[in-house]
Amino acid sequence: MKRSERLVDFTNYLLNNPNQLTSLTFFSNRYNAAKSSISEDLLIIKKIFEESEVGIITTYAGVSGGVVFTPGISNDFSLVLAKELLDELLKDNRILPGGYIYLSDLLGDPRVLKNIGKIIAHEFRDSNIDAIMTIATKGVPIAQSVAEILGVPFVIARRDPKITEGATVSVNYMSGSSARVEKMTLSKRSLKSGSNVLLVDDFMKGGGTFDGMRSLVSEFDCQLAGIAVLAEGVFNGDRQVEDYKSILKVEKLDIQSGEIQVSLGNIYNNK
Amino acid sequence: MKRSERLVDFTNYLLNNPNQLTSLTFFSNRYNAAKSSISEDLLIIKKIFEESEVGIITTYAGVSGGVVFTPGISNDFSLVLAKELLDELLKDNRILPGGYIYLSDLLGDPRVLKNIGKIIAHEFRDSNIDAIMTIATKGVPIAQSVAEILGVPFVIARRDPKITEGATVSVNYMSGSSARVEKMTLSKRSLKSGSNVLLVDDFMKGGGTFDGMRSLVSEFDCQLAGIAVLAEGVFNGDRQVEDYKSILKVEKLDIQSGEIQVSLGNIYNNK
């Protein structure tokens, strides 16, 4: 195979196998090419992936060595994507009764989801995430998007356990916005103990849902790797979780006038 | 930019913009290269994308012309992916009370989801799909995966409408397996009238859920483009939908003995 052809296949292969170590021997056999040629290919791909904000190519030497593609963007590009999301949020009238914001269109748009995933995956790139956890339903597309980029599984907690889950583990939590005790469950076989778990959701007010997921994480003998949310809403009082990362922050929301003020979230503090 | 570098960026660009017409002028400007060079690049990418089952590159001549990348696989590769899924389904004990099958692990694995998406997108490649519809929660990851490949939005119907949806449209439907009348709702602003809608879900028994989604499709003045399911279960009697496509089919399921027989679904009939 010629270099030009090889580069097309090589690029496609790496994009489809993020965060996986693949030996140079594998590519050498795949393309029937010398390892030196494969290394030269990788230098070209590395350069373009970095310039185009696709991600990082890391090569490891030695017998157990190989190449890993880590999808990634720069802080600057993360900011560009967040500003695009902010513009989307200010379009149309998104205010719903109760101080919620209509997000379903964004959460059903694969391009938007990919950008949300890139921002969150970038923010937690050094956290050795093993799994993503979210709660049904709105958080699911975000979880899937982050999981795809990081190359890890995602699990879905539910408020209404279904018969198709098998045995489950449940925890109670305080829903901050309604000050009620609620329950969430997770299928027992869905999460391995010892996993380093990132919690994601679309919207946070009091943080009660995240607090519930945090309880699930410890019930499963896992560690909390972090908390990420697309948008934090207006909330008076103490949140039930403090150490979260938000892409967007709703500063003000007036249901009567339809006025809404949104700024960038705390991911972009001091950046 | 050199051809070798251009090909890496070009490949990445096309993979990230499926089913979109992009003019050759765009690429000519992006790479500061003659259109003849861009055309030569496209021939190389086209060859490799076809050989590696990535998809089809189509170029359109003329002023409004350009290039479209359509992700796609061959019938043979679809079969390979389906057999891999079948093997997964036979692993471990997946039988749950009520004749359901535990699928949550597969539906939380980005690689498995991508393959399910490829199979369904391939099956409906000529159906001019405008949107994907599913019902919360298990169908969501499949909908997202198909939507990402086809480059269209997806919408989520719900049995328990939430306050974060805004105005909704509801329909009643007969749940075939429990012979009860149930209700499902869809956010009014989530689906454009006139859309050509593909319904997807993870598991089908009597088909009542699909029948409900079909009612939603007509309530939104949309057209039904097709019905796709990961696995059809054992069901005695007439299903409420007939013209569906399944990747897998559960032939027999014995809760007592834990015995399960799964075959390929009707997508692979006569193939």
Coordinates of C-alpha atoms in Angstrom, one line a residue:
Chain A
M1 CA 0.0 0.0 0.0
K2 CA 1.3 3.5 -0.9
R3 CA 1.9 6.0 1.9
S4 CA -0.9 8.2 0.7
E5 CA -3.4 5.3 0.9
R6 CA -1.9 4.1 4.2
L7 CA -2.4 7.6 5.8
V8 CA -6.1 7.5 5.0
D9 CA -6.6 4.1 6.6
F10 CA -4.2 4.9 9.5
T11 CA -6.1 8.1 10.3
N12 CA -9.4 6.3 10.2
Y13 CA -8.1 3.5 12.4
L14 CA -6.8 5.8 15.1
L15 CA -9.9 8.0 15.1
N16 CA -12.0 4.8 15.7
N17 CA -9.8 3.4 18.4
P18 CA -9.3 6.3 20.9
N19 CA -7.2 5.7 24.1
Q20 CA -6.1 2.2 23.0
L21 CA -2.5 1.1 22.8
T22 CA -1.8 -0.5 19.4
S23 CA 1.6 -2.0 18.6
L24 CA 3.6 -0.7 15.6
T25 CA 3.9 -4.4 14.6
F26 CA 0.1 -4.4 14.1
F27 CA 0.3 -1.5 11.6
S28 CA 3.5 -2.9 10.1
N29 CA 1.6 -6.1 9.3
R30 CA -1.6 -4.3 8.3
Y31 CA 0.2 -2.3 5.7
N32 CA 3.0 -4.7 4.9
A33 CA 5.4 -1.8 5.6
A34 CA 8.6 -1.3 7.6
K35 CA 8.3 0.0 11.1
S36 CA 10.4 3.0 10.1
S37 CA 7.7 3.9 7.5
I38 CA 5.0 3.5 10.1
S39 CA 6.9 5.8 12.4
E40 CA 7.2 8.4 9.6
D41 CA 3.4 8.1 9.0
L42 CA 2.8 8.7 12.6
L43 CA 4.8 11.9 12.6
I44 CA 2.7 13.3 9.8
I45 CA -0.6 12.3 11.5
K46 CA 0.7 13.7 14.8
K47 CA 1.5 17.0 13.3
I48 CA -2.0 17.4 11.6
F49 CA -3.9 16.0 14.6
E50 CA -2.3 18.6 16.8
E51 CA -2.7 21.5 14.3
S52 CA -6.4 20.6 13.7
E53 CA -7.2 20.1 17.4
V54 CA -8.1 16.4 16.8
G55 CA -5.9 15.0 19.6
I56 CA -2.5 13.8 20.7
I57 CA -0.5 10.9 19.2
T58 CA 1.8 9.3 21.8
T59 CA 4.3 6.6 20.9
Y60 CA 5.8 4.3 23.4
A61 CA 9.1 2.5 22.7
G62 CA 10.0 -1.1 23.6
V63 CA 8.5 -4.5 23.3
S64 CA 5.2 -3.6 24.9
G65 CA 5.2 -0.2 23.2
G66 CA 3.0 1.1 20.5
V67 CA 0.9 4.1 19.7
V68 CA -2.1 5.7 21.5
F69 CA -4.4 8.3 20.0
T70 CA -5.9 10.5 22.7
P71 CA -8.7 12.7 21.4
G72 CA -8.1 16.2 22.7
I73 CA -8.5 19.8 22.1
S74 CA -6.7 22.9 23.4
N75 CA -8.1 25.2 26.1
D76 CA -8.6 27.8 23.4
F77 CA -10.7 25.5 21.3
S78 CA -12.7 24.3 24.3
L79 CA -13.6 28.0 24.8
V80 CA -14.6 28.4 21.2
L81 CA -17.0 25.4 21.5
A82 CA -18.4 26.6 24.8
K83 CA -19.2 30.0 23.2
E84 CA -21.0 28.3 20.4
L85 CA -23.1 26.4 23.0
L86 CA -23.7 29.7 24.8
D87 CA -25.0 31.2 21.6
E88 CA -27.3 28.3 21.1
L89 CA -28.7 28.6 24.6
L90 CA -29.6 32.3 24.0
K91 CA -31.4 31.5 20.7
D92 CA -35.2 31.1 20.8
N93 CA -37.2 31.2 24.0
R94 CA -35.9 28.3 26.1
I95 CA -37.4 29.2 29.5
L96 CA -39.8 26.6 31.0
P97 CA -41.9 26.9 34.1
G98 CA -40.0 26.1 37.3
G99 CA -36.8 27.8 36.1
Y100 CA -35.8 25.0 33.8
I101 CA -34.4 25.5 30.3
Y102 CA -35.4 23.7 27.2
L103 CA -32.4 21.7 26.0
S104 CA -33.9 18.7 24.2
D105 CA -33.0 20.0 20.8
L106 CA -29.4 20.4 21.7
L107 CA -29.3 17.0 23.4
G108 CA -30.6 15.4 20.2
D109 CA -28.1 17.0 17.8
P110 CA -25.1 14.7 17.2
R111 CA -22.8 17.7 16.4
V112 CA -23.6 19.6 19.5
L113 CA -23.3 16.4 21.6
K114 CA -19.8 15.8 20.1
N115 CA -18.7 19.2 21.1
I116 CA -20.1 18.8 24.7
G117 CA -18.3 15.5 24.8
K118 CA -15.0 17.1 23.6
I119 CA -15.1 19.8 26.3
I120 CA -15.8 17.4 29.2
A121 CA -13.3 14.8 28.0
H122 CA -10.7 17.5 27.7
E123 CA -11.4 18.8 31.2
F124 CA -11.0 15.3 32.7
R125 CA -8.2 14.1 30.4
D126 CA -5.8 13.5 33.2
S127 CA -8.3 11.8 35.6
N128 CA -7.9 8.2 34.4
I129 CA -11.7 7.8 34.0
D130 CA -12.8 4.1 33.9
A131 CA -16.6 4.7 33.4
I132 CA -19.1 7.5 33.0
M133 CA -22.3 7.6 35.1
T134 CA -25.4 9.6 34.4
I135 CA -29.1 9.6 35.3
A136 CA -31.9 8.9 32.8
T137 CA -32.9 10.5 30.5
K138 CA -31.4 13.8 29.6
G139 CA -27.9 13.0 30.8
V140 CA -27.7 9.8 28.6
P141 CA -26.6 11.5 25.3
I142 CA -23.9 13.5 27.1
A143 CA -22.6 10.4 28.9
Q144 CA -22.5 8.5 25.6
S145 CA -20.7 11.3 23.9
V146 CA -18.0 11.6 26.6
A147 CA -17.7 7.8 26.8
E148 CA -17.2 7.5 23.1
I149 CA -14.3 10.0 23.1
L150 CA -12.6 8.5 26.2
G151 CA -13.2 5.0 25.0
V152 CA -14.9 3.8 28.2
P153 CA -18.3 2.4 29.1
F154 CA -21.2 4.5 30.5
V155 CA -23.9 3.4 33.0
I156 CA -27.3 4.9 33.6
A157 CA -28.9 5.3 37.0
R158 CA -32.7 5.6 37.0
R159 CA -35.4 7.0 39.2
D160 CA -37.9 4.3 38.0
P161 CA -36.1 1.0 37.9
K162 CA -37.2 -1.3 35.0
I163 CA -37.7 -5.0 34.9
T164 CA -35.0 -5.2 32.2
E165 CA -32.2 -4.2 34.6
G166 CA -31.9 -7.4 36.7
A167 CA -30.8 -6.9 40.3
T168 CA -30.2 -3.3 41.3
V169 CA -28.7 -1.2 44.0
S170 CA -30.7 1.8 45.2
V171 CA -29.8 4.9 47.2
N172 CA -31.9 7.7 48.6
Y173 CA -31.1 11.4 48.0
M174 CA -32.5 14.8 48.7
S175 CA -33.8 16.5 45.6
G176 CA -32.5 20.0 46.4
S177 CA -35.0 21.9 44.1
S178 CA -38.1 20.2 45.5
A179 CA -36.7 19.3 49.0
R180 CA -38.0 15.7 48.7
V181 CA -36.3 12.5 49.5
E182 CA -36.1 10.5 46.2
K183 CA -34.5 7.2 45.2
M184 CA -32.3 6.2 42.3
T185 CA -31.1 2.8 41.3
L186 CA -28.4 1.3 39.2
S187 CA -28.2 -2.2 37.7
K188 CA -25.9 -4.3 39.9
R189 CA -23.9 -5.8 37.1
S190 CA -23.4 -2.6 35.2
L191 CA -20.5 -1.1 37.1
K192 CA -17.3 -2.8 38.2
S193 CA -16.1 -2.2 41.7
G194 CA -12.9 -0.1 41.9
S195 CA -13.8 2.0 38.8
N196 CA -12.9 5.6 38.7
V197 CA -16.2 7.2 37.8
L198 CA -17.0 10.6 36.2
L199 CA -20.6 11.8 36.8
V200 CA -22.3 13.8 34.0
D201 CA -25.7 15.4 33.6
D202 CA -27.3 18.1 31.5
F203 CA -28.5 20.5 34.1
M204 CA -27.9 21.1 37.8
K205 CA -29.7 23.2 40.3
G206 CA -29.2 22.1 43.9
G207 CA -26.9 19.3 43.0
G208 CA -29.1 16.6 44.7
T209 CA -29.0 14.3 41.7
F210 CA -25.2 14.4 41.7
D211 CA -25.2 13.7 45.4
G212 CA -27.3 10.6 44.8
M213 CA -25.0 9.4 42.1
R214 CA -22.1 10.0 44.4
S215 CA -23.7 7.7 46.9
L216 CA -24.1 5.1 44.2
V217 CA -20.4 5.4 43.4
S218 CA -19.5 4.5 46.9
E219 CA -22.1 1.8 47.2
F220 CA -20.4 0.2 44.2
D221 CA -17.0 0.5 45.9
C222 CA -15.9 2.9 43.2
Q223 CA -14.1 6.3 43.3
L224 CA -15.5 9.6 42.2
A225 CA -13.3 11.0 39.5
G226 CA -15.3 14.2 39.0
I227 CA -18.6 15.9 38.2
A228 CA -19.4 17.6 34.9
V229 CA -22.6 19.4 33.9
L230 CA -23.6 21.1 30.7
A231 CA -25.3 24.0 32.5
E232 CA -25.7 25.0 36.1
G233 CA -28.9 26.9 36.9
V234 CA -29.8 29.7 39.2
F235 CA -29.7 28.4 42.8
N236 CA -30.0 30.2 46.1
G237 CA -28.3 28.4 49.0
D238 CA -25.7 25.8 49.4
R239 CA -25.4 23.2 46.7
Q240 CA -25.1 19.5 47.7
V241 CA -22.0 19.1 45.6
E242 CA -19.2 21.7 45.4
D243 CA -16.5 20.3 43.3
Y244 CA -18.2 20.2 39.9
K245 CA -17.3 21.6 36.5
S246 CA -19.8 23.4 34.4
I247 CA -19.7 24.4 30.7
L248 CA -22.4 27.1 31.0
K249 CA -23.9 29.0 33.9
V250 CA -27.4 30.4 33.9
E251 CA -27.0 33.7 35.8
K252 CA -30.5 35.0 35.7
L253 CA -33.8 33.7 34.5
D254 CA -37.0 35.7 34.5
I255 CA -40.0 33.6 33.7
Q256 CA -42.3 36.5 33.3
S257 CA -40.3 38.6 30.9
G258 CA -38.5 35.6 29.2
E259 CA -35.2 37.2 30.0
I260 CA -32.3 34.9 30.4
Q261 CA -28.6 35.6 31.1
V262 CA -26.1 32.9 30.5
S263 CA -22.3 33.0 31.0
L264 CA -19.5 30.5 30.6
G265 CA -19.3 27.9 33.4
N266 CA -16.5 27.4 35.9
I267 CA -14.4 25.4 33.5
Y268 CA -13.5 28.7 32.0
N269 CA -12.7 30.5 35.3
N270 CA -9.1 31.9 35.1
K271 CA -8.6 30.6 31.6
Chain B
M1 CA 0.3 21.7 2.8
K2 CA 1.8 18.5 1.4
R3 CA -0.5 15.8 0.0
S4 CA 0.4 13.4 2.8
E5 CA -0.7 16.0 5.4
R6 CA -3.7 17.0 3.4
L7 CA -4.9 13.5 3.3
V8 CA -4.9 13.1 7.1
D9 CA -6.9 16.3 7.6
F10 CA -9.2 15.5 4.7
T11 CA -10.0 12.0 6.0
N12 CA -10.7 13.5 9.5
Y13 CA -12.9 16.2 8.0
L14 CA -15.0 13.8 6.0
L15 CA -15.4 11.4 8.9
N16 CA -16.7 14.2 11.1
N17 CA -19.1 15.6 8.5
P18 CA -21.1 12.6 7.2
N19 CA -23.9 13.1 4.7
Q20 CA -23.0 16.7 4.1
L21 CA -22.3 18.2 0.7
T22 CA -19.1 20.3 0.9
S23 CA -17.8 22.2 -2.2
L24 CA -14.4 21.4 -3.7
T25 CA -13.8 25.1 -3.4
F26 CA -13.9 24.8 0.4
F27 CA -11.2 22.2 0.4
S28 CA -9.2 24.1 -2.3
N29 CA -9.2 27.1 0.0
R30 CA -8.6 25.1 3.1
Y31 CA -5.5 23.4 1.7
N32 CA -4.5 26.2 -0.7
A33 CA -4.4 23.6 -3.4
A34 CA -5.7 23.3 -7.0
K35 CA -9.0 21.6 -7.5
S36 CA -7.3 19.0 -9.6
S37 CA -5.2 18.0 -6.6
I38 CA -8.2 17.9 -4.4
S39 CA -9.9 15.6 -6.9
E40 CA -6.9 13.3 -6.8
D41 CA -6.9 13.2 -3.0
L42 CA -10.6 12.2 -3.2
L43 CA -9.8 9.3 -5.5
I44 CA -7.3 8.0 -2.9
I45 CA -9.7 8.4 0.0
K46 CA -12.6 6.9 -2.0
K47 CA -10.6 3.8 -2.7
I48 CA -9.5 3.2 0.9
F49 CA -12.9 4.1 2.4
E50 CA -14.5 1.5 0.1
E51 CA -11.8 -1.2 0.8
S52 CA -12.0 -0.6 4.5
E53 CA -15.8 -0.5 4.7
V54 CA -15.8 3.0 6.0
G55 CA -18.2 4.4 3.4
I56 CA -18.8 5.9 0.1
I57 CA -17.4 9.1 -1.4
T58 CA -19.6 10.7 -4.0
T59 CA -18.6 13.7 -6.0
Y60 CA -21.1 16.0 -7.8
A61 CA -20.0 18.1 -10.7
G62 CA -21.1 21.7 -11.5
V63 CA -21.4 25.0 -9.7
S64 CA -23.5 23.6 -6.8
G65 CA -21.5 20.4 -6.7
G66 CA -19.0 19.0 -4.2
V67 CA -18.3 15.9 -2.2
V68 CA -20.5 13.9 0.1
F69 CA -19.2 11.2 2.5
T70 CA -21.8 8.6 3.3
P71 CA -20.8 6.2 6.1
G72 CA -21.6 2.7 4.9
I73 CA -20.6 -0.9 5.1
S74 CA -21.2 -3.9 2.9
N75 CA -23.8 -6.5 3.5
D76 CA -21.0 -8.9 4.3
F77 CA -19.6 -6.6 7.0
S78 CA -23.0 -6.0 8.4
L79 CA -23.3 -9.7 8.9
V80 CA -19.8 -9.9 10.5
L81 CA -20.9 -7.2 13.0
A82 CA -24.2 -8.9 13.7
K83 CA -22.5 -12.2 14.4
E84 CA -20.2 -10.5 16.9
L85 CA -23.4 -9.1 18.6
L86 CA -24.9 -12.5 18.6
D87 CA -21.8 -13.9 20.4
E88 CA -22.1 -11.2 23.0
L89 CA -25.7 -12.0 23.6
L90 CA -24.9 -15.7 24.3
K91 CA -22.2 -14.8 26.8
D92 CA -23.0 -14.8 30.5
N93 CA -26.5 -15.4 31.8
R94 CA -28.6 -12.7 30.4
I95 CA -32.1 -14.0 31.1
L96 CA -34.3 -11.9 33.3
P97 CA -37.7 -12.6 34.8
G98 CA -40.5 -12.0 32.4
G99 CA -38.6 -13.2 29.4
Y100 CA -36.4 -10.1 29.1
I101 CA -32.8 -10.1 28.3
Y102 CA -30.1 -8.1 30.1
L103 CA -28.6 -5.7 27.5
S104 CA -27.5 -2.7 29.6
D105 CA -23.8 -3.6 29.3
L106 CA -23.9 -3.7 25.5
L107 CA -26.0 -0.5 25.4
G108 CA -23.3 1.3 27.5
D109 CA -20.3 0.2 25.4
P110 CA -19.4 2.8 22.7
R111 CA -17.8 0.2 20.4
V112 CA -20.9 -2.1 20.4
L113 CA -23.2 1.0 20.0
K114 CA -21.2 2.1 17.0
N115 CA -21.6 -1.3 15.3
I116 CA -25.3 -1.4 16.0
G117 CA -25.5 2.1 14.5
K118 CA -23.6 1.0 11.4
I119 CA -25.9 -1.9 10.8
I120 CA -29.1 0.1 11.2
A121 CA -27.7 3.1 9.2
H122 CA -26.7 0.7 6.4
E123 CA -30.1 -1.0 6.3
F124 CA -31.9 2.3 5.9
R125 CA -29.2 4.1 3.8
D126 CA -31.6 4.7 0.9
S127 CA -34.6 5.9 3.0
N128 CA -33.8 9.6 3.2
I129 CA -34.1 9.7 7.0
D130 CA -34.6 13.1 8.5
A131 CA -34.8 12.1 12.2
I132 CA -34.6 9.2 14.5
M133 CA -37.2 8.6 17.2
T134 CA -36.9 6.3 20.2
I135 CA -38.4 5.8 23.6
A136 CA -36.6 6.4 26.9
T137 CA -34.3 5.0 28.2
K138 CA -32.8 1.9 26.6
G139 CA -33.4 3.0 23.0
V140 CA -31.6 6.3 23.5
P141 CA -28.0 5.1 23.0
I142 CA -29.0 3.2 19.8
A143 CA -30.8 6.3 18.5
Q144 CA -27.8 8.5 19.2
S145 CA -25.5 6.1 17.5
V146 CA -27.6 5.9 14.3
A147 CA -28.2 9.6 14.3
E148 CA -24.5 10.3 14.5
I149 CA -23.7 8.1 11.5
L150 CA -26.6 9.5 9.4
G151 CA -25.9 13.1 10.5
V152 CA -29.5 13.7 11.6
P153 CA -31.1 14.6 15.0
F154 CA -32.8 12.2 17.3
V155 CA -35.9 12.7 19.5
I156 CA -36.9 10.8 22.7
A157 CA -40.5 9.9 23.5
R158 CA -41.2 9.3 27.2
R159 CA -43.6 7.3 29.3
D160 CA -43.2 9.8 32.1
P161 CA -43.2 13.3 30.7
K162 CA -40.9 15.7 32.6
I163 CA -41.2 19.4 33.3
T164 CA -38.1 20.0 31.3
E165 CA -39.8 19.2 28.0
G166 CA -42.1 22.2 27.6
A167 CA -45.4 21.5 25.7
T168 CA -45.9 17.9 24.7
V169 CA -48.0 15.8 22.5
S170 CA -49.3 12.5 23.9
V171 CA -50.7 9.3 22.4
N172 CA -52.1 6.1 24.0
Y173 CA -51.0 2.7 22.9
M174 CA -51.5 -0.9 23.8
S175 CA -48.6 -2.5 25.5
G176 CA -48.7 -5.9 23.8
S177 CA -46.8 -7.8 26.5
S178 CA -49.0 -6.6 29.4
A179 CA -52.2 -5.9 27.5
R180 CA -52.5 -2.5 29.2
V181 CA -53.3 0.9 27.7
E182 CA -50.3 3.2 28.2
K183 CA -49.3 6.7 27.2
M184 CA -46.2 8.2 25.6
T185 CA -45.4 11.8 25.0
L186 CA -43.0 13.8 22.9
S187 CA -41.9 17.4 23.4
K188 CA -43.8 19.5 20.8
R189 CA -40.9 21.5 19.6
S190 CA -38.6 18.5 19.2
L191 CA -39.7 17.2 15.9
K192 CA -40.4 19.1 12.6
S193 CA -43.5 18.3 10.7
G194 CA -42.9 16.6 7.4
S195 CA -39.8 14.7 8.7
N196 CA -39.1 11.2 7.5
V197 CA -38.7 9.3 10.8
L198 CA -36.9 6.1 11.6
L199 CA -38.0 4.4 14.8
V200 CA -35.4 2.5 16.8
D201 CA -35.4 0.6 20.1
D202 CA -33.4 -2.1 21.9
F203 CA -35.9 -4.9 22.3
M204 CA -39.3 -5.7 20.9
K205 CA -41.9 -8.2 22.1
G206 CA -45.4 -7.4 20.9
G207 CA -44.4 -4.2 19.1
G208 CA -46.8 -2.0 21.1
T209 CA -44.1 0.5 21.9
F210 CA -43.4 0.9 18.2
D211 CA -47.1 1.2 17.5
G212 CA -47.2 4.1 19.9
M213 CA -44.3 5.8 18.3
R214 CA -45.9 5.3 14.9
S215 CA -48.9 7.2 16.3
L216 CA -46.6 10.0 17.4
V217 CA -45.1 10.2 14.0
S218 CA -48.5 10.8 12.4
E219 CA -49.6 13.2 15.2
F220 CA -46.5 15.3 14.3
D221 CA -47.5 15.1 10.5
C222 CA -44.4 13.2 9.8
Q223 CA -43.8 10.0 7.7
L224 CA -42.7 6.7 9.0
A225 CA -39.4 5.7 7.2
G226 CA -38.9 2.4 9.0
I227 CA -38.6 0.5 12.2
A228 CA -35.4 -1.0 13.5
V229 CA -34.7 -3.0 16.7
L230 CA -31.6 -4.6 18.1
A231 CA -33.3 -7.8 19.2
E232 CA -36.8 -9.2 18.8
G233 CA -38.0 -11.4 21.6
V234 CA -40.1 -14.5 21.7
F235 CA -43.7 -13.5 21.1
N236 CA -46.8 -15.7 20.5
G237 CA -49.5 -14.0 18.5
D238 CA -49.7 -11.1 16.1
R239 CA -47.3 -8.3 16.5
Q240 CA -48.7 -4.7 16.4
V241 CA -46.1 -3.8 13.8
E242 CA -45.1 -6.0 10.9
D243 CA -42.7 -4.1 8.8
Y244 CA -39.7 -4.0 11.2
K245 CA -36.0 -4.9 10.8
S246 CA -34.2 -6.8 13.5
I247 CA -30.5 -7.4 14.0
L248 CA -31.0 -10.4 16.3
K249 CA -33.9 -12.7 17.1
V250 CA -34.4 -14.5 20.4
E251 CA -35.8 -17.9 19.2
K252 CA -36.2 -19.6 22.6
L253 CA -35.8 -18.5 26.2
D254 CA -36.2 -20.8 29.1
I255 CA -36.1 -18.9 32.4
Q256 CA -35.9 -22.1 34.5
S257 CA -32.9 -23.7 32.8
G258 CA -31.3 -20.4 31.7
E259 CA -31.3 -21.7 28.1
I260 CA -31.3 -19.1 25.4
Q261 CA -31.3 -19.5 21.6
V262 CA -30.6 -16.5 19.5
S263 CA -30.3 -16.2 15.7
L264 CA -29.7 -13.4 13.3
G265 CA -32.7 -11.1 12.8
N266 CA -34.7 -10.5 9.6
I267 CA -32.2 -8.0 8.2
Y268 CA -30.2 -11.1 7.3
N269 CA -33.0 -13.1 5.7
N270 CA -32.0 -14.0 2.1
K271 CA -28.7 -12.4 2.4

